Structure formats: structure tokens, C-alpha cells
mmCIF file of C-alpha atoms in Angstrom:
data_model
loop_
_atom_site.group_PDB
_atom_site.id
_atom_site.type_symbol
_atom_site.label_atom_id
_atom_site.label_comp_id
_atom_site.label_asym_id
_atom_site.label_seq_id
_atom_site.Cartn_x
_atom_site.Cartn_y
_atom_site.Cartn_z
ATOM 1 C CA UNK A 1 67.693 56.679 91.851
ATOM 2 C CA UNK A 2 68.590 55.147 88.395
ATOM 3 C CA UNK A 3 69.063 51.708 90.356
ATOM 4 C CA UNK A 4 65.765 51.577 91.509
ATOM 5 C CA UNK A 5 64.175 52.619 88.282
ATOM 6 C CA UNK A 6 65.989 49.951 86.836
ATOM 7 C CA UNK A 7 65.006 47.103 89.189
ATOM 8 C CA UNK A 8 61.171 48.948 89.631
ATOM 9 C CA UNK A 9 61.401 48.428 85.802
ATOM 10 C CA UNK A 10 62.513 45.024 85.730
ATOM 11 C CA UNK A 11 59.854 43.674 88.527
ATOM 12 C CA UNK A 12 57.324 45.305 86.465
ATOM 13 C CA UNK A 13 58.497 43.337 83.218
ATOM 14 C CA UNK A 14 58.868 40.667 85.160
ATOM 15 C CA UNK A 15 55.384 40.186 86.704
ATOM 16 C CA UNK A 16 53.898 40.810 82.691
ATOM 17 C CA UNK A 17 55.632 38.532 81.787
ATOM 18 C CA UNK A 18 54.223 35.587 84.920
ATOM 19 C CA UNK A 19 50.372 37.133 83.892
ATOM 20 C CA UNK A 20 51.497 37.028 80.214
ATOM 21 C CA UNK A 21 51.689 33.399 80.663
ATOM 22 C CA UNK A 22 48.654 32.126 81.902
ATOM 23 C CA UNK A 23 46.746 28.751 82.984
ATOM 24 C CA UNK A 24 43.327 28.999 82.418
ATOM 25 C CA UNK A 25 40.970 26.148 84.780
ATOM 26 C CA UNK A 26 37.676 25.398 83.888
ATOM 27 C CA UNK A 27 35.646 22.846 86.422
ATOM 28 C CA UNK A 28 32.565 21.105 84.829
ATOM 29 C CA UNK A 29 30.784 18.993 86.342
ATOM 30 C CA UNK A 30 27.104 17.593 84.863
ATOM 31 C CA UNK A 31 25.563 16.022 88.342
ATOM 32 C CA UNK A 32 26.265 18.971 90.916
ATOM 33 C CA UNK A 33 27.347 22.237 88.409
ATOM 34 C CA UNK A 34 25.461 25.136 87.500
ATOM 35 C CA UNK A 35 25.813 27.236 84.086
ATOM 36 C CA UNK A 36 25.820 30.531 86.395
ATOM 37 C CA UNK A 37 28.746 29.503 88.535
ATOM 38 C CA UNK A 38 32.751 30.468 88.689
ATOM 39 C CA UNK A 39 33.643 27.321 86.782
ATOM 40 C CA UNK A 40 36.368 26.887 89.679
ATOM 41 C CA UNK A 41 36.440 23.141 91.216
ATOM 42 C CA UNK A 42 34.463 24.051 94.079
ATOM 43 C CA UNK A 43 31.380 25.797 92.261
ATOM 44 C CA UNK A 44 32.326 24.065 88.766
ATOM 45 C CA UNK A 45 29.931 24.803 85.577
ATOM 46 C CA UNK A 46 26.906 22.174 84.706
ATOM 47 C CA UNK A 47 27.212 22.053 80.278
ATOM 48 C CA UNK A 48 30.224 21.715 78.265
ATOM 49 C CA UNK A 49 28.525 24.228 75.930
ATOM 50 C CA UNK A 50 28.716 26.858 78.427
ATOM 51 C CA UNK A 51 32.651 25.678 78.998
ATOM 52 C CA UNK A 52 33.058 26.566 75.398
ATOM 53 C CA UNK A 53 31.541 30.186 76.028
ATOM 54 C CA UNK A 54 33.702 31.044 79.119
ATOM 55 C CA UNK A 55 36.857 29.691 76.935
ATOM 56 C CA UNK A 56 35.710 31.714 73.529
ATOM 57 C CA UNK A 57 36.050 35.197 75.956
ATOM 58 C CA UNK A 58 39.199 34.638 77.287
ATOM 59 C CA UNK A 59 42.380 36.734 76.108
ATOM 60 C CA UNK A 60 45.755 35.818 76.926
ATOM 61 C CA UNK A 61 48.363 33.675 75.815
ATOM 62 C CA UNK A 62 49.222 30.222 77.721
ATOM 63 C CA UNK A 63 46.847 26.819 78.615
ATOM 64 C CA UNK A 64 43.515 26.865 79.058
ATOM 65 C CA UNK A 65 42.244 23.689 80.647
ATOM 66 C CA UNK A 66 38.278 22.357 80.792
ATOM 67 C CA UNK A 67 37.845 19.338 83.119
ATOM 68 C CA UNK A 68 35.257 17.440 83.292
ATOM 69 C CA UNK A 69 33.732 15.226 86.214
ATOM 70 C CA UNK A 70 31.876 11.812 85.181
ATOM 71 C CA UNK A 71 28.703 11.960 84.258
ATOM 72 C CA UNK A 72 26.486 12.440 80.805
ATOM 73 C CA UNK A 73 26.527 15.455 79.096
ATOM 74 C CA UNK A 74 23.830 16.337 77.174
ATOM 75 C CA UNK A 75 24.706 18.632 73.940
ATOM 76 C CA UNK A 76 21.764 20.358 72.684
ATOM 77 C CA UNK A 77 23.922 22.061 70.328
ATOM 78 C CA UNK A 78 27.444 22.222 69.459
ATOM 79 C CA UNK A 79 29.753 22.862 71.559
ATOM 80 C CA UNK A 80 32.688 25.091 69.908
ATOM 81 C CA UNK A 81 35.675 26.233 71.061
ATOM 82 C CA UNK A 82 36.782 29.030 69.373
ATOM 83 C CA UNK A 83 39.090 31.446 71.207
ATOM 84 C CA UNK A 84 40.315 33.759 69.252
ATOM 85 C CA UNK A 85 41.832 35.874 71.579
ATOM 86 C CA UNK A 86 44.160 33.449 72.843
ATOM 87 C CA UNK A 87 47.525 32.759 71.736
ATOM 88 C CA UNK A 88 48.584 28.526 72.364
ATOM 89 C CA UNK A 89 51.407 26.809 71.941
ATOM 90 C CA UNK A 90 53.091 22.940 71.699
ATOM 91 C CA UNK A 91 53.453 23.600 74.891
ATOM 92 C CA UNK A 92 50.740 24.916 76.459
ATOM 93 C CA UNK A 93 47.794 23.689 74.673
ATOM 94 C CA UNK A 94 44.082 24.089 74.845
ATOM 95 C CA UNK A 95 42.898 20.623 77.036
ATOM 96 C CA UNK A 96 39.433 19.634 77.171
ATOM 97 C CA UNK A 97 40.088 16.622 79.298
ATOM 98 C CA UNK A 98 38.836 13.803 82.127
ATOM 99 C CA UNK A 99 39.444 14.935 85.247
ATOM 100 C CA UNK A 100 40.195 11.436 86.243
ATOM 101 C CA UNK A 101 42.383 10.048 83.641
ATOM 102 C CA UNK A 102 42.627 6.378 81.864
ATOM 103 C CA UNK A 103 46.362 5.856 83.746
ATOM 104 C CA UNK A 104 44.895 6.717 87.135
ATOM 105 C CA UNK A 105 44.915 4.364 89.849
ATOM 106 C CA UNK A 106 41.709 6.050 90.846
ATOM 107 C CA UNK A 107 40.166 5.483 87.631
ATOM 108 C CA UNK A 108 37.232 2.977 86.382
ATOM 109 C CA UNK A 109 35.262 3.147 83.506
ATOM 110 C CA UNK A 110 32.322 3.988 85.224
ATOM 111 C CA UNK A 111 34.405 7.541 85.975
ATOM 112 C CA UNK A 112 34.709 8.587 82.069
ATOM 113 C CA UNK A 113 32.775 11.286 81.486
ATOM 114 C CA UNK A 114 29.851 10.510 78.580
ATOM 115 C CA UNK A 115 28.789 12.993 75.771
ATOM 116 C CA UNK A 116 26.246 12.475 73.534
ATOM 117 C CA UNK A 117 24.462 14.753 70.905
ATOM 118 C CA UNK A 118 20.861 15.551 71.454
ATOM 119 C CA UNK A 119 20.323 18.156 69.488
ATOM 120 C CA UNK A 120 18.398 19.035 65.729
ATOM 121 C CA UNK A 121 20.313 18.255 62.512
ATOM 122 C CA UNK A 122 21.208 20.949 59.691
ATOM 123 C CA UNK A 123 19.291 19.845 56.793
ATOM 124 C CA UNK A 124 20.938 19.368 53.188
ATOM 125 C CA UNK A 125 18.266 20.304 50.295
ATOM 126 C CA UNK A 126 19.081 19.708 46.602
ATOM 127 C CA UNK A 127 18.008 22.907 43.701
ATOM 128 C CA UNK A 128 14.595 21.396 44.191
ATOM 129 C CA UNK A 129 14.798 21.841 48.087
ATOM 130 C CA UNK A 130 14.227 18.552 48.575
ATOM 131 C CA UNK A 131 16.269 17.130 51.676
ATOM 132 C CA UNK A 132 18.985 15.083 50.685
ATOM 133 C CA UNK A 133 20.491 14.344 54.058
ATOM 134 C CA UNK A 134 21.578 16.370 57.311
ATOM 135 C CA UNK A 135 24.345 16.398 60.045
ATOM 136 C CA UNK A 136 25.689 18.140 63.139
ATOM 137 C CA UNK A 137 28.801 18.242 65.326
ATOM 138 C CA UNK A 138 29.147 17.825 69.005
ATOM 139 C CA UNK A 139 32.725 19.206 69.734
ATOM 140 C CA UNK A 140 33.745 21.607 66.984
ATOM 141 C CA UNK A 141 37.646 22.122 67.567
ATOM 142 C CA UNK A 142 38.591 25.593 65.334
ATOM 143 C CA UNK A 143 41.970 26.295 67.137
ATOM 144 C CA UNK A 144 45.445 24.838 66.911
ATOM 145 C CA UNK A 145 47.138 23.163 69.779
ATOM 146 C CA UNK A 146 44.158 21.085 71.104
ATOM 147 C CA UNK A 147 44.120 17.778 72.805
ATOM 148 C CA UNK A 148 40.942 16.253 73.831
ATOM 149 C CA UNK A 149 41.948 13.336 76.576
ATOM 150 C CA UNK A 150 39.730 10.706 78.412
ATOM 151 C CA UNK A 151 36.399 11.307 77.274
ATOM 152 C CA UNK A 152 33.436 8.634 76.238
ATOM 153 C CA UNK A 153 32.006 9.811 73.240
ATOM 154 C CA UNK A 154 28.850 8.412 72.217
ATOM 155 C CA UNK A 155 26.732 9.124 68.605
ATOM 156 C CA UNK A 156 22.784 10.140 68.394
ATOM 157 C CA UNK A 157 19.957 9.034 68.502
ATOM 158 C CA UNK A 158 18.870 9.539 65.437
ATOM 159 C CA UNK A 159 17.470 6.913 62.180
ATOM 160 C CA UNK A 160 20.656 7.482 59.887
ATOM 161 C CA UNK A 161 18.456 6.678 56.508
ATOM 162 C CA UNK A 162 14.953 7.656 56.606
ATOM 163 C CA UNK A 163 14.565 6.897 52.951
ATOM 164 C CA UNK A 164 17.084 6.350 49.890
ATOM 165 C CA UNK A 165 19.849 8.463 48.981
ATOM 166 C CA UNK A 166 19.125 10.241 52.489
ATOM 167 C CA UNK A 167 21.600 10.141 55.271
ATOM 168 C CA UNK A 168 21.561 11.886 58.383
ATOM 169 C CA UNK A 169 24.670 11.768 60.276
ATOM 170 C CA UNK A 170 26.174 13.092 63.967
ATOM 171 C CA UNK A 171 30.178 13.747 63.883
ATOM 172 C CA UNK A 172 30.814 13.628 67.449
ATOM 173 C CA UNK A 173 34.790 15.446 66.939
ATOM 174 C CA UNK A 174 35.310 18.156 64.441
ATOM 175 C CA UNK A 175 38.630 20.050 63.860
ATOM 176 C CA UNK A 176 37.967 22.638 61.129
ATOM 177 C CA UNK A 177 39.190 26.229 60.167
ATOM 178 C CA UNK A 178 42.315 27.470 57.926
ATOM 179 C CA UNK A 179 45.740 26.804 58.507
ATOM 180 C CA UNK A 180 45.357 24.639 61.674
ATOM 181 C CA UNK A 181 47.913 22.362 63.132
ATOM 182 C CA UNK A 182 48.085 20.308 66.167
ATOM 183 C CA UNK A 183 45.421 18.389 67.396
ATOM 184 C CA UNK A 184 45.828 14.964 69.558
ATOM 185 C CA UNK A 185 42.668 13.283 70.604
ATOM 186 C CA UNK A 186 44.357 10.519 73.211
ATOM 187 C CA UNK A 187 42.789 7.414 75.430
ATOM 188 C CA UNK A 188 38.639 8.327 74.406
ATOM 189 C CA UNK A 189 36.273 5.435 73.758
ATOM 190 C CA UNK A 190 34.142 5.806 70.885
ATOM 191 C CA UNK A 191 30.592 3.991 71.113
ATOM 192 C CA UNK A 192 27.966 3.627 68.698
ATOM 193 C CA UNK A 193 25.240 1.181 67.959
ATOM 194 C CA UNK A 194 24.417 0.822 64.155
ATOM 195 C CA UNK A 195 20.343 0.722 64.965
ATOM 196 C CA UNK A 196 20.153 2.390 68.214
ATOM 197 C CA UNK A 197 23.065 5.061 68.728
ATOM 198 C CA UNK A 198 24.896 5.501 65.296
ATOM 199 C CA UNK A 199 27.836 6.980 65.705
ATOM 200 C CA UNK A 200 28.559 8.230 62.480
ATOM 201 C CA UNK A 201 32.318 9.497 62.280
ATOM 202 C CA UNK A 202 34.493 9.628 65.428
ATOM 203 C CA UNK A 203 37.018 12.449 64.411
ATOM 204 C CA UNK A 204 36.571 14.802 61.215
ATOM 205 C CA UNK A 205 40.084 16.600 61.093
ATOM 206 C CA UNK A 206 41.024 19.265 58.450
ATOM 207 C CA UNK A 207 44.706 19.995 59.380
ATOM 208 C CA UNK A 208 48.005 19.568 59.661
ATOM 209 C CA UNK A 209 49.954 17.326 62.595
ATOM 210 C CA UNK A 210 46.861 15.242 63.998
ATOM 211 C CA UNK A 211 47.691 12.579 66.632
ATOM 212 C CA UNK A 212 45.090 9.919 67.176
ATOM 213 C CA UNK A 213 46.193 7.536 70.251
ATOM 214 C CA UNK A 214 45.148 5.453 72.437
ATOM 215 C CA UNK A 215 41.371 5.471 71.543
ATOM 216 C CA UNK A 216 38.756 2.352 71.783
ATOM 217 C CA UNK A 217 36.197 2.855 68.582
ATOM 218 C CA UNK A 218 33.460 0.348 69.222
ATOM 219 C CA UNK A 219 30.712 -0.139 66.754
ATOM 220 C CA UNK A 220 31.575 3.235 65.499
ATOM 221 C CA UNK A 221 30.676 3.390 61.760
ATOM 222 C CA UNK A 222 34.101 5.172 60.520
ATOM 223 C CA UNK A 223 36.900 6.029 62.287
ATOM 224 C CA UNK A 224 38.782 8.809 61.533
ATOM 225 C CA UNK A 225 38.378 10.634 58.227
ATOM 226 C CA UNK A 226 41.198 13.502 57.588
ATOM 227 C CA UNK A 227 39.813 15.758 54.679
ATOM 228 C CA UNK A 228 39.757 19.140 52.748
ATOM 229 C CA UNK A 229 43.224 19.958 53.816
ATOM 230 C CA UNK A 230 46.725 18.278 53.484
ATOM 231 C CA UNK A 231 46.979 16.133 56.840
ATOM 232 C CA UNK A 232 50.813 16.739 57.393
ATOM 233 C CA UNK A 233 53.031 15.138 59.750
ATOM 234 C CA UNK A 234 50.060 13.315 61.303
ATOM 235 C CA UNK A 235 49.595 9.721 63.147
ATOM 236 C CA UNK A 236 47.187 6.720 64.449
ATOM 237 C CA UNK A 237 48.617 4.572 66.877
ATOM 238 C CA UNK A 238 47.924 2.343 69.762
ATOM 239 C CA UNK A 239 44.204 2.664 68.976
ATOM 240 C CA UNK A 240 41.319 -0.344 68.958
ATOM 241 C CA UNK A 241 39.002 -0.278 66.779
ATOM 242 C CA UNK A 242 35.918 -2.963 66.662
ATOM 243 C CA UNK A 243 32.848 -3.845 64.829
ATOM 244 C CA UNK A 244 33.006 -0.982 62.063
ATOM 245 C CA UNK A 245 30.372 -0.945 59.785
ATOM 246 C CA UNK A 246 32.323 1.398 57.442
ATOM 247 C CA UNK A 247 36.018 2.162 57.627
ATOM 248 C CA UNK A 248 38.694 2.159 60.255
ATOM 249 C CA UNK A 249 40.515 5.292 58.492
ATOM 250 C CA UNK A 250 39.789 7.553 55.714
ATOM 251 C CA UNK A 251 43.717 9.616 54.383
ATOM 252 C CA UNK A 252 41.537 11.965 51.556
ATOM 253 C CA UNK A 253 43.483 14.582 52.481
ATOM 254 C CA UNK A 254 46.906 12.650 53.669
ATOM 255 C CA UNK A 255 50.488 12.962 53.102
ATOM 256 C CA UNK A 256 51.989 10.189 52.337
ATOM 257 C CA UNK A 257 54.073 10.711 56.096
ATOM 258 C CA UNK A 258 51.330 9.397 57.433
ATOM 259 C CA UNK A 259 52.570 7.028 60.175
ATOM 260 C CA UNK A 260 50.152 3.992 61.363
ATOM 261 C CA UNK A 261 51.447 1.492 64.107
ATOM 262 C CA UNK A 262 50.261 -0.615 66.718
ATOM 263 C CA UNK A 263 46.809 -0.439 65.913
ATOM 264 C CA UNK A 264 44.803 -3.522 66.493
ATOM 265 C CA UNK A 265 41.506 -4.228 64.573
ATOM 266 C CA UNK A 266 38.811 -6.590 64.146
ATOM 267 C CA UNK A 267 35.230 -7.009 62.711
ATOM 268 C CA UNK A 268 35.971 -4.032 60.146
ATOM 269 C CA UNK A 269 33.808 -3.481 57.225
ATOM 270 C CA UNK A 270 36.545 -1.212 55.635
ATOM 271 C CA UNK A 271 40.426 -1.080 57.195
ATOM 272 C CA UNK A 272 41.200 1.848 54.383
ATOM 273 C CA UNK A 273 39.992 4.622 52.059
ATOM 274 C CA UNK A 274 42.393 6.319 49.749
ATOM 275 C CA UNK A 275 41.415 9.968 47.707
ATOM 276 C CA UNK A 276 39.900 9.372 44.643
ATOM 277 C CA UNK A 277 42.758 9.355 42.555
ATOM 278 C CA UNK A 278 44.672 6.968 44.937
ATOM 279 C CA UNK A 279 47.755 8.694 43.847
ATOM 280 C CA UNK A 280 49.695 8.409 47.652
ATOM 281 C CA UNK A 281 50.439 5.146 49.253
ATOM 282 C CA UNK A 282 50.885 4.225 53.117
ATOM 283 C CA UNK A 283 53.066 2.071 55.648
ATOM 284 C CA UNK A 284 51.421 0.142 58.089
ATOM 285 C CA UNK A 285 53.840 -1.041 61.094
ATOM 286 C CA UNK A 286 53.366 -3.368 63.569
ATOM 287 C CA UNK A 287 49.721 -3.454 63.796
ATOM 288 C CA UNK A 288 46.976 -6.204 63.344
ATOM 289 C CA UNK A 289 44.113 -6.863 61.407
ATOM 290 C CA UNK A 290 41.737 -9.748 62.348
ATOM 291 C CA UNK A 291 38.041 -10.360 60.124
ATOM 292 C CA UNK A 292 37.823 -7.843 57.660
ATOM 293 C CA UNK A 293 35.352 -7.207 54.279
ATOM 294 C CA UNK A 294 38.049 -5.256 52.521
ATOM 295 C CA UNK A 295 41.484 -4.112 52.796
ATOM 296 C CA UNK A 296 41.429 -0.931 50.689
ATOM 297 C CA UNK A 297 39.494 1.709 48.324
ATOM 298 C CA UNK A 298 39.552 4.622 46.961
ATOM 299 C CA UNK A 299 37.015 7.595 46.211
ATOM 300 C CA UNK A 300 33.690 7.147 48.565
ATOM 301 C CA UNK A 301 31.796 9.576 50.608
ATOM 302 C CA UNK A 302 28.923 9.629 53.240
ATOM 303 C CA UNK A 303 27.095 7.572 51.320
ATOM 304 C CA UNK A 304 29.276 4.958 50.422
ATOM 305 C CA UNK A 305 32.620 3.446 50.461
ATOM 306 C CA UNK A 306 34.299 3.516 47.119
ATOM 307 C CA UNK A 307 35.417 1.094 45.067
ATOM 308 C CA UNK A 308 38.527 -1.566 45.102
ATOM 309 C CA UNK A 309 42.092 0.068 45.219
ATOM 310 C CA UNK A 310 45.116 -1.256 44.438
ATOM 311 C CA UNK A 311 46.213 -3.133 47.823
ATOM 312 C CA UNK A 312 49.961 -2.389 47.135
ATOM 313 C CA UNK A 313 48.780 1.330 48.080
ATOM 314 C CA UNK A 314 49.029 0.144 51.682
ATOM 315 C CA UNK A 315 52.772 -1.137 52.134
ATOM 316 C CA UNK A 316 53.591 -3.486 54.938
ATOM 317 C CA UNK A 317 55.976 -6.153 56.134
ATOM 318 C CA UNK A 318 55.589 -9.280 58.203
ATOM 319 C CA UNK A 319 55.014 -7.283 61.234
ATOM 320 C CA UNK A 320 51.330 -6.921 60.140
ATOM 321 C CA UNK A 321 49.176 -9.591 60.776
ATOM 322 C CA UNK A 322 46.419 -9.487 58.409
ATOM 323 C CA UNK A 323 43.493 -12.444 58.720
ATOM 324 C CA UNK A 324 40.350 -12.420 56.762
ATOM 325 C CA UNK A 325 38.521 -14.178 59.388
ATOM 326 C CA UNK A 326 38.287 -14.538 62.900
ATOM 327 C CA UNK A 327 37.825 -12.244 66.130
ATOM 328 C CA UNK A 328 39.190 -11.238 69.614
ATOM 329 C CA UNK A 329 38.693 -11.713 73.412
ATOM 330 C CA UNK A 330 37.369 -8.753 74.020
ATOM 331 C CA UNK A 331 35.722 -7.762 78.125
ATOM 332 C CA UNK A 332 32.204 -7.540 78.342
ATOM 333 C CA UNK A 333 32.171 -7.268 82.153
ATOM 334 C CA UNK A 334 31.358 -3.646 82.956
ATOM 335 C CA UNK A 335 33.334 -3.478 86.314
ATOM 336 C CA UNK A 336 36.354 -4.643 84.842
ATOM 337 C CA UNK A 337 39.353 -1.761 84.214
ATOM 338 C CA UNK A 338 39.458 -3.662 80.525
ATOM 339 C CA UNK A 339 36.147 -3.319 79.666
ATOM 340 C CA UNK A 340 35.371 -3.106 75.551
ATOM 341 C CA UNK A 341 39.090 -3.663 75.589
ATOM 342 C CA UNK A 342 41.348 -6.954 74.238
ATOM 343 C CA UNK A 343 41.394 -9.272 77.581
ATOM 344 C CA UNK A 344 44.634 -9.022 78.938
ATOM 345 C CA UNK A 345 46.815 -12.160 77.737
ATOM 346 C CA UNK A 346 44.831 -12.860 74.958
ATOM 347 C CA UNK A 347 45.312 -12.431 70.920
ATOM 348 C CA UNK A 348 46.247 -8.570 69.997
ATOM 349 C CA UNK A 349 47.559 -7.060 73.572
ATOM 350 C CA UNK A 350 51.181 -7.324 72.730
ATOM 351 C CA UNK A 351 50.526 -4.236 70.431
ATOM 352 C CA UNK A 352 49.495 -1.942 73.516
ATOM 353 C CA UNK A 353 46.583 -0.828 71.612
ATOM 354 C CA UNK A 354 43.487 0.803 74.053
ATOM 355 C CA UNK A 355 43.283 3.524 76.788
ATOM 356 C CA UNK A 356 46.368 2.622 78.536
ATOM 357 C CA UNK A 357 49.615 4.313 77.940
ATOM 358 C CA UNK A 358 51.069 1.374 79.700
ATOM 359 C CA UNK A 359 50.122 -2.611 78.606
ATOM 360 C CA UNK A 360 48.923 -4.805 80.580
ATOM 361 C CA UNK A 361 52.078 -6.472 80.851
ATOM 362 C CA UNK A 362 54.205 -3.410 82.259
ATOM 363 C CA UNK A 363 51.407 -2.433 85.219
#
């Protein structure tokens, strides 16, 4: 009797422990979903938005995984994912993710899901209420253990400065809340048009251990701006970034571990902006730089840039090509696997930098 209350008692701890660890699946898809389905890949949800719900009422411990089919998706308002009843891990991460990914034989670009902000701005007013500016977020990240993988991510529609000293701004990425670690935003393209589309700020991140990889920022005013916490432990690499009208990185909030490597750029207003004080320096590695306004600042904000830093705050060897002038092959043709990437063969692709985990050369 005591041997099968033993065993009855280790089955039952047993199968807690299988539903203890979970995998959460989420199917969205913007063409053929509907907001009142399962969200399973056969009846799969219409709005990222309502993605974010289903995820925010979960409880567990384990992945939770939100894949999305291509198509546009509209957000009216901000998506945020914000489950605090669930308990992630290194491991077994919150993925809001392509369903077909960059690496995929089966992929194109034509299969990259698109998201782009529709929706009203929160308006800033000074002590005379007078608007001074405004701004929203599309995906607002307030979890650890994130990774957002294989999206296109467009900016707004919107006319970023109706008048002086006003600025109204989309920030397509967000990763805010206290004491958050672990977010990797990997093979995304970035697209913004300065007039049409501005696309304001590609990732805001307030945290600890944030990976930036494999991305394509393309006309995208800044970059990647880590702020209002100390960025520990984090990283850019492999990434592309073209035609910024402000800067390719912003480290107010950066450790001085900060690791940058085999990022290519070219046609960039900006490449860095140091805190105010400018009291950390950084390494660049292997990476290139080719037609650039300025090489580094410090201070700046929404508004503006800064002012000149002392270049020796950005430390690098002769493994960084650095050119004033000058530009890259870059594909226009829209049925091409490279397209807004560095032709393969051409100046820059030796660096791996774009949506491919694997060069040209190695495929």
C-alpha cells in the first residue's frame, strides 16, 4: 500500500511539474484572423493588440510564443505585453516572432510581417498648457526575457514638427518597467521616411542585458537609444543601419561593457551620443562606418543632438573602417532575398551585418 502511495505520489508530482512548465502558442494572422477566435494556427487571432490581451491573462511559468503571419498590422493603440502572472526564464522566453523567419528557405521579404502605428499621440503641455510635443509606442515590452524576431517595423504617419520647439514622435519598440533584464530584438527591418513615414526611434530600452542583432534600420531617424536605467551587459551587433537623419546609437544610460561589433553603417547623421557628462567611453570592433556628419556627442534629447564630444570616448583599432564620405551597394529590387540590404560581394558584407545569421558567403 505504501508503494503505491509513493509512486501515486510521484506521478502526481510528476505531471505538475510537465503543466508547471508550459508553452504558450499564440497564431495571428492580419488577412484571414478574427479577434474572437482560439488564437490556435487553424482559427489564429486578427490584431496584435488582442495577442497582447490573451498573453497579459495567462498564469504559469514557461514560453509563451505570438506568431505572426505576413501581412500589415494596423495598431490603433499600443500594444503591451504585460504578463504579470507569468514566470520566464533565459530559457524559455516570451517570443513575439515571424512565423516565417529571415534564415528560412521559405522566406522572402514580401513574407515579413509589417506593423505600423495608426493611432492618436499623448500630448505634452508646458505650466501654460500649451502643447510642447507628443508621442506614442507601438510595442510596449514591460517583462524580462523578451525577444522580438523577424518583424518589419514601420513609423507613422504623422508631421513630426508642426511648429517650433514642437515634436511629435512614434517609438515603434519600447522596453520599460523596474528592474528588467533580457531583451533581444534579432533580424527586424526598421523603415521610415523622414517626410512621409518618420520613424522616430527604433528601440527605447530601459534595462539591463539588451541584445540588438541582426536588424536593417533604413531611413530610421535614431537607432537605438538605451536610457533611464544602467544598460548592463548589453550589445549591438551584425546590424545595418542606413540613411539616419539622427543617430545610429544613443548609450545615456550605458555601462561602459557595452560591446559593439560588426555593425556596418552609412549615410548617418550621428554614429554616437554619449550622457551628458560623457564620463564612460566605448570599444568599437570590427565594424564600418562609411559617410557620416559626426562621429560623437554628448548630452541631446528629442529635440536635438548634443554637442561635440571628445572622439577618444569611442576607442577603436584598425579593424574599424571609418570614411567621411562615400556610400554602399545597397538592393533596391524588391524580389530580391537582399533587398534594403549591402549587395552581396560588394563593400561592407564581409562584416555579416543584416537579417541573416549566415553571410552571403557561407549559404
Amino acid at each position: 500500500m505504501k508503494k503505491v502511495l509513493i509512486l501515486g505520489l510521484c506521478y502526481l508530482m510528476a505531471s505538475y511539474h510537465v503543466l508547471a512548465q508550459q508553452k504558450e502558442m499564440i497564431y495571428v494572422n492580419a488577412n484571414s484572423g478574427n479577434d474572437d477566435a482560439a488564437g490556435s494556427q487553424m482559427t489564429p487571432l486578427k490584431s496584435l493588440f488582442e495577442a497582447a490581451k490573451r498573453v497579459n491573462k495567462l498564469a504559469g511559468k514557461g514560453s509563451i510564443q505570438v506568431f505572426l503571419s505576413e501581412g500589415t498590422y494596423g495598431l490603433a493603440e499600443t500594444a503591451t505585453f504585460n504578463p504579470t502572472q507569468w514566470v520566464f526564464s533565459k530559457q524559455d522566453r516570451l517570443e513575439i516572432r515571424a512565423e516565417i523567419l529571415p534564415d528560412s528557405s521559405a522566406w522572402e521579404p514580401n513574407k515579413m510581417p509589417i506593423i505600423v502605428s495608426t493611432m492618436p499621440f499623448k500630448l505634452e503641455r508646458d505650466d501654460k498648457k500649451v502643447i510642447t510635443g507628443g508621442s506614442n509606442y507601438g510595442i510596449l515590452i514591460e517583462s524580462s526575457h523578451a525577444t522580438i524576431q523577424g518583424l518589419r517595423i514601420l513609423g507613422e504617419p504623422v508631421h513630426e514638427k508642426p511648429k517650433a520647439g514642437v515634436l511629435v514622435r512614434n517609438y515603434p519598440i519600447v522596453w520599460e518597467g523596474k528592474n528588467l533584464s533580457d531583451l533581444r530584438v534579432t533580424q527586424c527591418q526598421f523603415l521610415g521616411n523622414q517626410f512621409a513615414l518618420p520613424n522616430h526611434l527604433g528601440i527605447l530600452s530601459n534595462g539591463k542585458q539588451l541584445e540588438v542583432d541582426h536588424c536593417v534600420f533604413y531611413g530610421v531617424k535614431d537607432a537605438v537609444v538605451m536610457w533611464n536605467a544602467p544598460a548592463e551587459q548589453s550589445s549591438m551587433h551584425h546590424n545595418l543601419i542606413l540613411n539616419s537623419y539622427g543617430a545610429a546609437v544613443w548609450t545615456w544610460s550605458t555601462t561602459p561593457d557595452f560591446k559593439f561589433y560588426n555593425n556596418v553603417m552609412s549615410g548617418i547623421n550621428v554614429l554616437w551620443v554619449l550622457e551628458k557628462e560623457a564620463k564612460n567611453a566605448f570599444q568599437i570592433q570590427n565594424s564600418m562606418v562609411i559617410g557620416y556628419n559626426q562621429l560623437v556627442n554628448q548630452g541631446g534629447g528629442p529635440q536635438d543632438f548634443g554637442t561635440p564630444a571628445d572622439p577618444k570616448k569611442l576607442m577603436y583599432g584598425s579593424d574599424f573602417v571609418l570614411q567621411k564620405t562615400g556610400g554602399l551597394s545597397i538592393e533596391e529590387d524588391q524580389t530580391s532575398r537582399y533587398y534594403l540590404q549591402i549587395k552581396p560581394g560588394t563593400l561592407g558584407t564581409s562584416y555579416g551585418a543584416g537579417l541573416f545569421y549566415k553571410s552571403s558567403n557561407e549559404k
